[in-house]
Amino acid sequence: MRVVRALAVAGVLAVVATGCGSSGERVTIDATPVAMRKAAQATLDKGSSKIDLTMQMNVKGKDLTIHATGGIDTPHKQMQLDLDMPPLGHMTEILDGTVIYMQSPALAKAAAGKDWVKFDLAKSNSAFSDLVGNGSTGPLGSDPTSFLQFLAGAGKVTDVGTEDVRGVHTRHFSGSYTLNDALNSLPADRRQKAQDAFKALGIAESANDTPIPFDAWIGDDGLVRRISTTIDPSQFAANAKVPLGKVSMTMELYDIGQPVDITIPGDNDVTDVSNLVPKLPPSSSTS
């Protein structure tokens, strides 16, 4: 269970370096925090995209690489990923607001003869539910791109140069931000939910000012085409005994603005295992 919880925390922190807001403002591509935020906002304004995601980590001394492809429908807070997760093998994951559906041979026993298992985070009253929310109630969205909103807290940004990403000409930027600055950039109600949820997830208060590095590749059209980050979970855990080494994530976005087909499993094909979600303390701002 410690490994599962640590993976959850690492996943949240990794995608935090890549989150999005929405404003429709004109994007100027230069090495400034404002430009990073506006590029993220312009990307989210497109409403959908396909993604190619790679996460590399070390779990109890063993290197692990997770590769995923899929699509994101931001307005509906939905995402579908097809993942290769050694040693578990292939897995399909669908997010629908606070509900997670998973399909994998490794989950056959839990599925009890059904095709899918279902985790409803809202039922658990956990910090996970407080983070992703439902609709616009959570401080974060249910897909990786929504976490780009934390780039509003970016500090110094450096222009690395130009590169092609999937045949698209981009400018590569490198920078860092802190959780404290990122959270302070959120509206007050969402900020409190995020702060409480991070605390419940076991993220140490001392980590609030720890620099988190990121790289962003922005196309000539002002859209984010690739984002990456590396974190050390032990720097963010109140308990230093974290069974994870450094976690690196790289995500490419393509076919931005094109329709994405995501089909939510029917109730007859699903076994609800929401009771397995860790019972973390609820946010103090929960009514």
PDB file of N, CA and C in Angstrom, residues 53-113:
ATOM      1  N   LEU A  53       2.673   9.718 -23.607  1.00  0.00           N
ATOM      2  CA  LEU A  53       3.229   9.970 -22.272  1.00  0.00           C
ATOM      3  C   LEU A  53       4.214   8.880 -21.873  1.00  0.00           C
ATOM      4  N   THR A  54       5.358   9.281 -21.344  1.00  0.00           N
ATOM      5  CA  THR A  54       6.339   8.330 -20.821  1.00  0.00           C
ATOM      6  C   THR A  54       6.743   8.747 -19.413  1.00  0.00           C
ATOM      7  N   MET A  55       6.653   7.815 -18.455  1.00  0.00           N
ATOM      8  CA  MET A  55       7.122   8.050 -17.094  1.00  0.00           C
ATOM      9  C   MET A  55       8.189   7.018 -16.761  1.00  0.00           C
ATOM     10  N   GLN A  56       9.289   7.483 -16.203  1.00  0.00           N
ATOM     11  CA  GLN A  56      10.364   6.600 -15.778  1.00  0.00           C
ATOM     12  C   GLN A  56      10.592   6.803 -14.286  1.00  0.00           C
ATOM     13  N   MET A  57      10.688   5.697 -13.550  1.00  0.00           N
ATOM     14  CA  MET A  57      10.876   5.780 -12.104  1.00  0.00           C
ATOM     15  C   MET A  57      11.640   4.567 -11.608  1.00  0.00           C
ATOM     16  N   ASN A  58      12.041   4.646 -10.353  1.00  0.00           N
ATOM     17  CA  ASN A  58      12.715   3.528  -9.713  1.00  0.00           C
ATOM     18  C   ASN A  58      11.892   3.129  -8.498  1.00  0.00           C
ATOM     19  N   VAL A  59      11.400   1.888  -8.503  1.00  0.00           N
ATOM     20  CA  VAL A  59      10.567   1.386  -7.421  1.00  0.00           C
ATOM     21  C   VAL A  59      11.323   0.280  -6.690  1.00  0.00           C
ATOM     22  N   LYS A  60      11.697   0.556  -5.437  1.00  0.00           N
ATOM     23  CA  LYS A  60      12.431  -0.405  -4.622  1.00  0.00           C
ATOM     24  C   LYS A  60      13.654  -0.953  -5.345  1.00  0.00           C
ATOM     25  N   GLY A  61      14.388  -0.042  -5.973  1.00  0.00           N
ATOM     26  CA  GLY A  61      15.641  -0.405  -6.622  1.00  0.00           C
ATOM     27  C   GLY A  61      15.503  -0.916  -8.042  1.00  0.00           C
ATOM     28  N   LYS A  62      14.292  -1.018  -8.551  1.00  0.00           N
ATOM     29  CA  LYS A  62      14.076  -1.509  -9.907  1.00  0.00           C
ATOM     30  C   LYS A  62      13.586  -0.388 -10.811  1.00  0.00           C
ATOM     31  N   ASP A  63      14.257  -0.230 -11.972  1.00  0.00           N
ATOM     32  CA  ASP A  63      13.837   0.783 -12.929  1.00  0.00           C
ATOM     33  C   ASP A  63      12.544   0.360 -13.606  1.00  0.00           C
ATOM     34  N   LEU A  64      11.633   1.311 -13.754  1.00  0.00           N
ATOM     35  CA  LEU A  64      10.334   1.032 -14.343  1.00  0.00           C
ATOM     36  C   LEU A  64       9.992   2.140 -15.330  1.00  0.00           C
ATOM     37  N   THR A  65       9.576   1.735 -16.531  1.00  0.00           N
ATOM     38  CA  THR A  65       9.144   2.705 -17.547  1.00  0.00           C
ATOM     39  C   THR A  65       7.693   2.431 -17.918  1.00  0.00           C
ATOM     40  N   ILE A  66       6.862   3.448 -17.840  1.00  0.00           N
ATOM     41  CA  ILE A  66       5.454   3.349 -18.210  1.00  0.00           C
ATOM     42  C   ILE A  66       5.238   4.200 -19.452  1.00  0.00           C
ATOM     43  N   HIS A  67       4.667   3.590 -20.478  1.00  0.00           N
ATOM     44  CA  HIS A  67       4.376   4.333 -21.707  1.00  0.00           C
ATOM     45  C   HIS A  67       2.886   4.307 -21.951  1.00  0.00           C
ATOM     46  N   ALA A  68       2.331   5.440 -22.340  1.00  0.00           N
ATOM     47  CA  ALA A  68       0.893   5.528 -22.554  1.00  0.00           C
ATOM     48  C   ALA A  68       0.579   6.417 -23.745  1.00  0.00           C
ATOM     49  N   THR A  69      -0.457   6.045 -24.468  1.00  0.00           N
ATOM     50  CA  THR A  69      -0.994   6.890 -25.532  1.00  0.00           C
ATOM     51  C   THR A  69      -2.492   7.021 -25.313  1.00  0.00           C
ATOM     52  N   GLY A  70      -3.056   8.114 -25.783  1.00  0.00           N
ATOM     53  CA  GLY A  70      -4.487   8.282 -25.589  1.00  0.00           C
ATOM     54  C   GLY A  70      -4.973   9.640 -26.008  1.00  0.00           C
ATOM     55  N   GLY A  71      -6.133  10.008 -25.487  1.00  0.00           N
ATOM     56  CA  GLY A  71      -6.736  11.273 -25.841  1.00  0.00           C
ATOM     57  C   GLY A  71      -7.380  11.941 -24.648  1.00  0.00           C
ATOM     58  N   ILE A  72      -7.510  13.272 -24.729  1.00  0.00           N
ATOM     59  CA  ILE A  72      -8.057  14.078 -23.649  1.00  0.00           C
ATOM     60  C   ILE A  72      -9.190  14.944 -24.188  1.00  0.00           C
ATOM     61  N   ASP A  73     -10.307  14.927 -23.479  1.00  0.00           N
ATOM     62  CA  ASP A  73     -11.451  15.796 -23.761  1.00  0.00           C
ATOM     63  C   ASP A  73     -11.623  16.687 -22.545  1.00  0.00           C
ATOM     64  N   THR A  74     -10.968  17.842 -22.567  1.00  0.00           N
ATOM     65  CA  THR A  74     -10.915  18.715 -21.397  1.00  0.00           C
ATOM     66  C   THR A  74     -12.280  19.257 -20.972  1.00  0.00           C
ATOM     67  N   PRO A  75     -13.128  19.748 -21.892  1.00  0.00           N
ATOM     68  CA  PRO A  75     -14.418  20.290 -21.446  1.00  0.00           C
ATOM     69  C   PRO A  75     -15.258  19.283 -20.666  1.00  0.00           C
ATOM     70  N   HIS A  76     -15.156  18.010 -21.020  1.00  0.00           N
ATOM     71  CA  HIS A  76     -15.922  16.977 -20.324  1.00  0.00           C
ATOM     72  C   HIS A  76     -15.120  16.290 -19.220  1.00  0.00           C
ATOM     73  N   LYS A  77     -13.895  16.769 -18.969  1.00  0.00           N
ATOM     74  CA  LYS A  77     -13.010  16.197 -17.953  1.00  0.00           C
ATOM     75  C   LYS A  77     -12.903  14.690 -18.114  1.00  0.00           C
ATOM     76  N   GLN A  78     -12.599  14.277 -19.341  1.00  0.00           N
ATOM     77  CA  GLN A  78     -12.446  12.867 -19.653  1.00  0.00           C
ATOM     78  C   GLN A  78     -11.095  12.611 -20.311  1.00  0.00           C
ATOM     79  N   MET A  79     -10.589  11.403 -20.090  1.00  0.00           N
ATOM     80  CA  MET A  79      -9.329  11.000 -20.694  1.00  0.00           C
ATOM     81  C   MET A  79      -9.321   9.491 -20.847  1.00  0.00           C
ATOM     82  N   GLN A  80      -8.706   9.017 -21.920  1.00  0.00           N
ATOM     83  CA  GLN A  80      -8.492   7.584 -22.084  1.00  0.00           C
ATOM     84  C   GLN A  80      -7.033   7.342 -22.401  1.00  0.00           C
ATOM     85  N   LEU A  81      -6.419   6.392 -21.692  1.00  0.00           N
ATOM     86  CA  LEU A  81      -5.026   6.036 -21.895  1.00  0.00           C
ATOM     87  C   LEU A  81      -4.899   4.530 -22.073  1.00  0.00           C
ATOM     88  N   ASP A  82      -4.072   4.127 -23.027  1.00  0.00           N
ATOM     89  CA  ASP A  82      -3.648   2.738 -23.159  1.00  0.00           C
ATOM     90  C   ASP A  82      -2.209   2.679 -22.682  1.00  0.00           C
ATOM     91  N   LEU A  83      -1.973   1.929 -21.593  1.00  0.00           N
ATOM     92  CA  LEU A  83      -0.676   1.934 -20.930  1.00  0.00           C
ATOM     93  C   LEU A  83       0.011   0.586 -21.020  1.00  0.00           C
ATOM     94  N   ASP A  84       1.320   0.632 -21.172  1.00  0.00           N
ATOM     95  CA  ASP A  84       2.173  -0.539 -20.989  1.00  0.00           C
ATOM     96  C   ASP A  84       2.899  -0.337 -19.670  1.00  0.00           C
ATOM     97  N   MET A  85       2.575  -1.198 -18.679  1.00  0.00           N
ATOM     98  CA  MET A  85       3.068  -1.025 -17.318  1.00  0.00           C
ATOM     99  C   MET A  85       3.734  -2.310 -16.818  1.00  0.00           C
ATOM    100  N   PRO A  86       4.989  -2.544 -17.197  1.00  0.00           N
ATOM    101  CA  PRO A  86       5.655  -3.730 -16.657  1.00  0.00           C
ATOM    102  C   PRO A  86       5.806  -3.586 -15.145  1.00  0.00           C
ATOM    103  N   PRO A  87       5.619  -4.654 -14.358  1.00  0.00           N
ATOM    104  CA  PRO A  87       5.332  -6.026 -14.790  1.00  0.00           C
ATOM    105  C   PRO A  87       3.839  -6.327 -14.919  1.00  0.00           C
ATOM    106  N   LEU A  88       2.960  -5.322 -14.802  1.00  0.00           N
ATOM    107  CA  LEU A  88       1.531  -5.574 -14.872  1.00  0.00           C
ATOM    108  C   LEU A  88       1.047  -5.834 -16.286  1.00  0.00           C
ATOM    109  N   GLY A  89       1.805  -5.392 -17.280  1.00  0.00           N
ATOM    110  CA  GLY A  89       1.403  -5.578 -18.663  1.00  0.00           C
ATOM    111  C   GLY A  89       0.538  -4.440 -19.154  1.00  0.00           C
ATOM    112  N   HIS A  90      -0.360  -4.751 -20.116  1.00  0.00           N
ATOM    113  CA  HIS A  90      -1.177  -3.711 -20.727  1.00  0.00           C
ATOM    114  C   HIS A  90      -2.367  -3.352 -19.837  1.00  0.00           C
ATOM    115  N   MET A  91      -2.718  -2.073 -19.857  1.00  0.00           N
ATOM    116  CA  MET A  91      -3.869  -1.601 -19.095  1.00  0.00           C
ATOM    117  C   MET A  91      -4.525  -0.450 -19.848  1.00  0.00           C
ATOM    118  N   THR A  92      -5.851  -0.430 -19.851  1.00  0.00           N
ATOM    119  CA  THR A  92      -6.597   0.708 -20.377  1.00  0.00           C
ATOM    120  C   THR A  92      -7.227   1.437 -19.208  1.00  0.00           C
ATOM    121  N   GLU A  93      -7.063   2.749 -19.185  1.00  0.00           N
ATOM    122  CA  GLU A  93      -7.610   3.562 -18.104  1.00  0.00           C
ATOM    123  C   GLU A  93      -8.459   4.677 -18.695  1.00  0.00           C
ATOM    124  N   ILE A  94      -9.643   4.857 -18.151  1.00  0.00           N
ATOM    125  CA  ILE A  94     -10.536   5.935 -18.569  1.00  0.00           C
ATOM    126  C   ILE A  94     -10.878   6.771 -17.344  1.00  0.00           C
ATOM    127  N   LEU A  95     -10.716   8.090 -17.458  1.00  0.00           N
ATOM    128  CA  LEU A  95     -11.105   9.005 -16.395  1.00  0.00           C
ATOM    129  C   LEU A  95     -12.343   9.767 -16.830  1.00  0.00           C
ATOM    130  N   ASP A  96     -13.320   9.846 -15.943  1.00  0.00           N
ATOM    131  CA  ASP A  96     -14.544  10.586 -16.199  1.00  0.00           C
ATOM    132  C   ASP A  96     -14.848  11.403 -14.946  1.00  0.00           C
ATOM    133  N   GLY A  97     -14.348  12.625 -14.890  1.00  0.00           N
ATOM    134  CA  GLY A  97     -14.475  13.423 -13.674  1.00  0.00           C
ATOM    135  C   GLY A  97     -13.682  12.786 -12.548  1.00  0.00           C
ATOM    136  N   THR A  98     -14.347  12.395 -11.476  1.00  0.00           N
ATOM    137  CA  THR A  98     -13.664  11.761 -10.341  1.00  0.00           C
ATOM    138  C   THR A  98     -13.702  10.236 -10.417  1.00  0.00           C
ATOM    139  N   VAL A  99     -14.222   9.690 -11.510  1.00  0.00           N
ATOM    140  CA  VAL A  99     -14.351   8.236 -11.649  1.00  0.00           C
ATOM    141  C   VAL A  99     -13.247   7.697 -12.556  1.00  0.00           C
ATOM    142  N   ILE A 100     -12.581   6.636 -12.099  1.00  0.00           N
ATOM    143  CA  ILE A 100     -11.527   5.987 -12.859  1.00  0.00           C
ATOM    144  C   ILE A 100     -11.966   4.572 -13.205  1.00  0.00           C
ATOM    145  N   TYR A 101     -11.915   4.221 -14.489  1.00  0.00           N
ATOM    146  CA  TYR A 101     -12.189   2.864 -14.952  1.00  0.00           C
ATOM    147  C   TYR A 101     -10.875   2.242 -15.419  1.00  0.00           C
ATOM    148  N   MET A 102     -10.645   0.971 -15.058  1.00  0.00           N
ATOM    149  CA  MET A 102      -9.433   0.271 -15.471  1.00  0.00           C
ATOM    150  C   MET A 102      -9.766  -1.108 -16.013  1.00  0.00           C
ATOM    151  N   GLN A 103      -9.044  -1.489 -17.067  1.00  0.00           N
ATOM    152  CA  GLN A 103      -9.204  -2.808 -17.671  1.00  0.00           C
ATOM    153  C   GLN A 103      -7.821  -3.402 -17.902  1.00  0.00           C
ATOM    154  N   SER A 104      -7.580  -4.582 -17.322  1.00  0.00           N
ATOM    155  CA  SER A 104      -6.273  -5.223 -17.446  1.00  0.00           C
ATOM    156  C   SER A 104      -6.383  -6.678 -16.995  1.00  0.00           C
ATOM    157  N   PRO A 105      -5.628  -7.593 -17.618  1.00  0.00           N
ATOM    158  CA  PRO A 105      -5.595  -8.973 -17.134  1.00  0.00           C
ATOM    159  C   PRO A 105      -5.169  -9.053 -15.673  1.00  0.00           C
ATOM    160  N   ALA A 106      -4.334  -8.107 -15.236  1.00  0.00           N
ATOM    161  CA  ALA A 106      -3.854  -8.111 -13.852  1.00  0.00           C
ATOM    162  C   ALA A 106      -4.975  -7.795 -12.867  1.00  0.00           C
ATOM    163  N   LEU A 107      -6.094  -7.255 -13.365  1.00  0.00           N
ATOM    164  CA  LEU A 107      -7.216  -6.888 -12.499  1.00  0.00           C
ATOM    165  C   LEU A 107      -8.392  -7.862 -12.628  1.00  0.00           C
ATOM    166  N   ALA A 108      -8.141  -9.000 -13.279  1.00  0.00           N
ATOM    167  CA  ALA A 108      -9.224  -9.953 -13.550  1.00  0.00           C
ATOM    168  C   ALA A 108      -9.917 -10.418 -12.272  1.00  0.00           C
ATOM    169  N   LYS A 109      -9.143 -10.696 -11.226  1.00  0.00           N
ATOM    170  CA  LYS A 109      -9.739 -11.175  -9.979  1.00  0.00           C
ATOM    171  C   LYS A 109     -10.635 -10.106  -9.358  1.00  0.00           C
ATOM    172  N   ALA A 110     -10.152  -8.862  -9.320  1.00  0.00           N
ATOM    173  CA  ALA A 110     -10.943  -7.770  -8.745  1.00  0.00           C
ATOM    174  C   ALA A 110     -12.181  -7.483  -9.596  1.00  0.00           C
ATOM    175  N   ALA A 111     -12.076  -7.711 -10.913  1.00  0.00           N
ATOM    176  CA  ALA A 111     -13.199  -7.425 -11.810  1.00  0.00           C
ATOM    177  C   ALA A 111     -14.333  -8.425 -11.639  1.00  0.00           C
ATOM    178  N   ALA A 112     -14.048  -9.580 -11.058  1.00  0.00           N
ATOM    179  CA  ALA A 112     -15.087 -10.578 -10.733  1.00  0.00           C
ATOM    180  C   ALA A 112     -15.963 -10.919 -11.932  1.00  0.00           C
ATOM    181  N   GLY A 113     -15.305 -11.208 -13.058  1.00  0.00           N
ATOM    182  CA  GLY A 113     -16.045 -11.615 -14.247  1.00  0.00           C
ATOM    183  C   GLY A 113     -16.478 -10.481 -15.150  1.00  0.00           C
TER     184      GLY A 113
END
